[in-house]
Amino acid sequence: MPQRGGELPAPKKPKLASAAAPLGPGPRRAMFAATPGAKRHPPPAGGGASSAACPAGIDSQRRSLPIFQARGALLGQLRGLDCAVLIGETGSGKTTQIPQYLYEGGIGRQGVVAVTQPRRVAAISLATRVSDEKKTELGKLVGYTVRFEDLTSEETKIKFLTDGMLLREAIGDPLMHKYSVVILDEAHERTIHTDVLFGVVKAAQKKRKELGRAPLKVIVMSATMDVDLFSQYFNGAPVLYLEGRQHPIQIFYTKQPQSDYLQAALVTVFQIHQEAPASQDILVFLTGQEEIEAMAKTCRDIAKHLPDGCPQMVVLPLYASLPYSQQLRVFQVAPKGYRKVILSTNVAETSVTIAGIKYVVDTGMVKAKKYAAESGLEVLAVQRVSKAQAWQRAGRAGREDSGFCYRLYTEDEFEKLDKMTVPEIQRECALTQGPASVSRLPRHLGLAWLVSAEALHAAIDQLALLGAVERKDLLTLTPLGRKMAAFPLEPKLAKVILMAPKFHCTEEILTIVSLLSVDSVLHNPPSRRDDVQAARKKFASSEGDHITLLNIYRAFKNISGNREWCKENFVNSRNMMLVSDVRAQLRDICIKLSIPLESSRSDTGNVRRCLAHSLFMYTAELQPDGTYATTDSHQPVAIHPSSVLFHCKPACVTYNELLHTNKCYMRDLCVVDADWLYDAAPDYFRQKLRIAKNCPLA
């Protein structure tokens, strides 16, 4: 197939399904056979629940899953084990069926079966699917909990939740009393929360046994991971293999490296589109929202001018911050004569299965956070995927029939990729996980080896600066730190709320923090850029993005959430309603902590002072040459184009996060005075001045 920079020829020997890794020395293992004729694909890729309804009915679909044949043997093994590592191939049904089998088999019925997922969209969709299979209303027997959304009840016995929510529950209940079984799914993704949960559940399991309490069963599930490592960590837990129903997939590589993977992806999509039947859909892996939206517009424009006889094209974006109702569109079957082209981030790699995908186009790139301890910066950067991620992506094409994966890189480039994805805990600042998580990590979870000493020390230093922890014989939470841990927020945002009473602006700060805690409430269609800018001018504040967002929320409340108003002003009404829910939850926490709820009304100066006193570590100053540098590490940074301050040059700003693309951008900015920063942390800035005597604040 023609491709920029060379062809995408069929490989000399098509990469078809073959045997998985043989059983070798190491932990005790068992293999559960799949249904006759099931094919296997190396390395096995992650599974998930498809939202496509089965014509023969849900019950017959459950019985047709490969795992159904192994149900009895699997339950027999799990019944007698405290811990197990389960490797389930794509299409095996492990994520949806094992929680049901445990419940139906009476294993763990005395408590709740918890199933963790790295992403909220997966937790919600899986809970919805399982509740349908159990023919029960979602929120009763089967429910889910994600950040700021809890659809469970006293009846809930199977609970899907994000790994972060289970970790938060464990902070208040280290023994995890309500749970009888904890299933840590998609363990290969190695998120910080999941890695820390390994230690939490291991400690809870041991303590419950010592106290003679009801046992806690732990099942670690994945499709691709270093099983020996996980088995060893859980004291030699047996490894159970479950075959899947993966169809053969042909892998194609480029002959030459591609300098422009976006252009290569575009050409590949339209080559496939003009040659393949309309019923065969395409999934393209890109790196982020802006990239996806830009390519979606280009695809739609090109599709309008294709010759007669070519199928129609439905282009659908898929990324984490997309409203959930729009995410669900990718699961809907395209009209007759139309082809779905789904442009997705790595959210489609695992957990969620999209029916109809025949072709996968893998750019080989992903956007991931990296933490640089020497600069104290956590940046989001585009980088190469690992081999495990590449196989996960390829596996999306073989769920229902044989498929094709076009890798927009050479076979030599593939061989040079890292075998496994670097664990998130080694890439990110542990600070983002909250004071409670960090203070527990080095003490008794046995996981300190996962974190570099520099990253851990940097996190502890920053938490100490926030007043959340103190170093005695052991690292302990301060009273302020305990209050911060009560909020399901990053430490810096929790600190902002706790500082608000000092400046009599708690109500305004609750609104701002809620707006920063959900996906963007602003809708920015590229095709209507001028209209968007005109609408935003009504709310824009020269004091920065935080005050601008506050203005938009106040206007939204004044019109009682009118959907037509939202549409006219390019405001995401669903996300704005979620902001209201989040704000109500945070307000309830404030009431429980006896935090005074005051409003500064039109005095935005107090709001900005509060932000400066809380976010003093996240500030930058204007340099003589017109650029910006962070006040602590003097890292060059720039104002992001989406900010209302993009065309301004305030002397000093706070920011909520840094995004690294072609340069390091500050996002969510607020104008502050340098004097406020000195008032907030004089010792901190004196220390920085000693390190860098040419600091502009000197």
PDB file of C-alpha atoms in Angstrom, residues 118-119 163 189-193 195-196 346 366-374 376-381 383 421-434 438 441 450-460 462 490-491 657-658:
ATOM      1  CA  PRO A 118      -6.958   2.743  35.290  1.00  0.00           C
ATOM      2  CA  ARG A 119      -9.565   4.873  33.451  1.00  0.00           C
ATOM      3  CA  ASP A 163      -7.560   2.527  41.015  1.00  0.00           C
ATOM      4  CA  GLU A 189      -0.379  -0.312  32.560  1.00  0.00           C
ATOM      5  CA  ARG A 190       1.560   0.258  35.788  1.00  0.00           C
ATOM      6  CA  THR A 191      -0.228   3.431  36.843  1.00  0.00           C
ATOM      7  CA  ILE A 192       0.980   5.019  40.072  1.00  0.00           C
ATOM      8  CA  HIS A 193      -2.283   4.201  41.819  1.00  0.00           C
ATOM      9  CA  ASP A 195       1.442   0.146  41.811  1.00  0.00           C
ATOM     10  CA  VAL A 196       0.768   1.645  45.235  1.00  0.00           C
ATOM     11  CA  ASN A 346      -4.152   5.359  24.027  1.00  0.00           C
ATOM     12  CA  VAL A 366       1.983   8.404  22.732  1.00  0.00           C
ATOM     13  CA  LYS A 367       1.750  11.444  24.992  1.00  0.00           C
ATOM     14  CA  ALA A 368       2.920  10.682  28.520  1.00  0.00           C
ATOM     15  CA  LYS A 369       3.963  12.615  31.613  1.00  0.00           C
ATOM     16  CA  LYS A 370       7.577  12.727  32.640  1.00  0.00           C
ATOM     17  CA  TYR A 371       8.962  14.144  35.843  1.00  0.00           C
ATOM     18  CA  ALA A 372      12.405  15.720  35.884  1.00  0.00           C
ATOM     19  CA  ALA A 373      13.542  15.795  39.502  1.00  0.00           C
ATOM     20  CA  GLU A 374      16.460  18.138  38.767  1.00  0.00           C
ATOM     21  CA  GLY A 376      11.072  19.908  39.509  1.00  0.00           C
ATOM     22  CA  LEU A 377       8.990  19.967  36.335  1.00  0.00           C
ATOM     23  CA  GLU A 378       6.360  17.453  35.318  1.00  0.00           C
ATOM     24  CA  VAL A 379       5.810  17.750  31.573  1.00  0.00           C
ATOM     25  CA  LEU A 380       3.528  16.048  29.079  1.00  0.00           C
ATOM     26  CA  ALA A 381       5.618  14.995  26.102  1.00  0.00           C
ATOM     27  CA  GLN A 383       7.316   9.818  22.919  1.00  0.00           C
ATOM     28  CA  THR A 421       6.112   0.590  29.316  1.00  0.00           C
ATOM     29  CA  VAL A 422       8.076   2.379  32.041  1.00  0.00           C
ATOM     30  CA  PRO A 423       5.893   2.365  35.195  1.00  0.00           C
ATOM     31  CA  GLU A 424       4.151   5.681  35.770  1.00  0.00           C
ATOM     32  CA  ILE A 425       5.539   5.830  39.284  1.00  0.00           C
ATOM     33  CA  GLN A 426       9.038   6.098  37.766  1.00  0.00           C
ATOM     34  CA  ARG A 427       7.969   8.778  35.274  1.00  0.00           C
ATOM     35  CA  GLU A 428       5.859  11.109  37.386  1.00  0.00           C
ATOM     36  CA  CYS A 429       6.207  13.094  40.535  1.00  0.00           C
ATOM     37  CA  ALA A 430       4.791  11.130  43.449  1.00  0.00           C
ATOM     38  CA  LEU A 431       3.514  14.466  44.776  1.00  0.00           C
ATOM     39  CA  THR A 432       0.475  14.303  42.487  1.00  0.00           C
ATOM     40  CA  GLN A 433      -0.806  11.304  44.421  1.00  0.00           C
ATOM     41  CA  GLY A 434      -1.381  13.223  47.624  1.00  0.00           C
ATOM     42  CA  VAL A 438       3.551   9.584  49.587  1.00  0.00           C
ATOM     43  CA  LEU A 441       4.993   4.745  50.322  1.00  0.00           C
ATOM     44  CA  LEU A 450       9.738   1.520  42.382  1.00  0.00           C
ATOM     45  CA  VAL A 451      10.490   5.211  42.803  1.00  0.00           C
ATOM     46  CA  SER A 452      13.759   6.931  42.065  1.00  0.00           C
ATOM     47  CA  ALA A 453      15.293   8.515  45.147  1.00  0.00           C
ATOM     48  CA  GLU A 454      15.329  11.911  43.406  1.00  0.00           C
ATOM     49  CA  ALA A 455      11.609  11.777  42.561  1.00  0.00           C
ATOM     50  CA  LEU A 456      10.629  10.617  46.039  1.00  0.00           C
ATOM     51  CA  HIS A 457      12.751  13.247  47.778  1.00  0.00           C
ATOM     52  CA  ALA A 458      11.417  15.957  45.471  1.00  0.00           C
ATOM     53  CA  ALA A 459       7.834  14.906  46.260  1.00  0.00           C
ATOM     54  CA  ILE A 460       8.509  14.873  49.995  1.00  0.00           C
ATOM     55  CA  GLN A 462       7.268  19.799  48.006  1.00  0.00           C
ATOM     56  CA  GLU A 490      -3.988  17.063  44.056  1.00  0.00           C
ATOM     57  CA  PRO A 491      -2.241  18.391  47.181  1.00  0.00           C
ATOM     58  CA  GLU A 657       0.287  22.734  34.969  1.00  0.00           C
ATOM     59  CA  LEU A 658       3.062  22.641  32.385  1.00  0.00           C
TER      60      LEU A 658
END
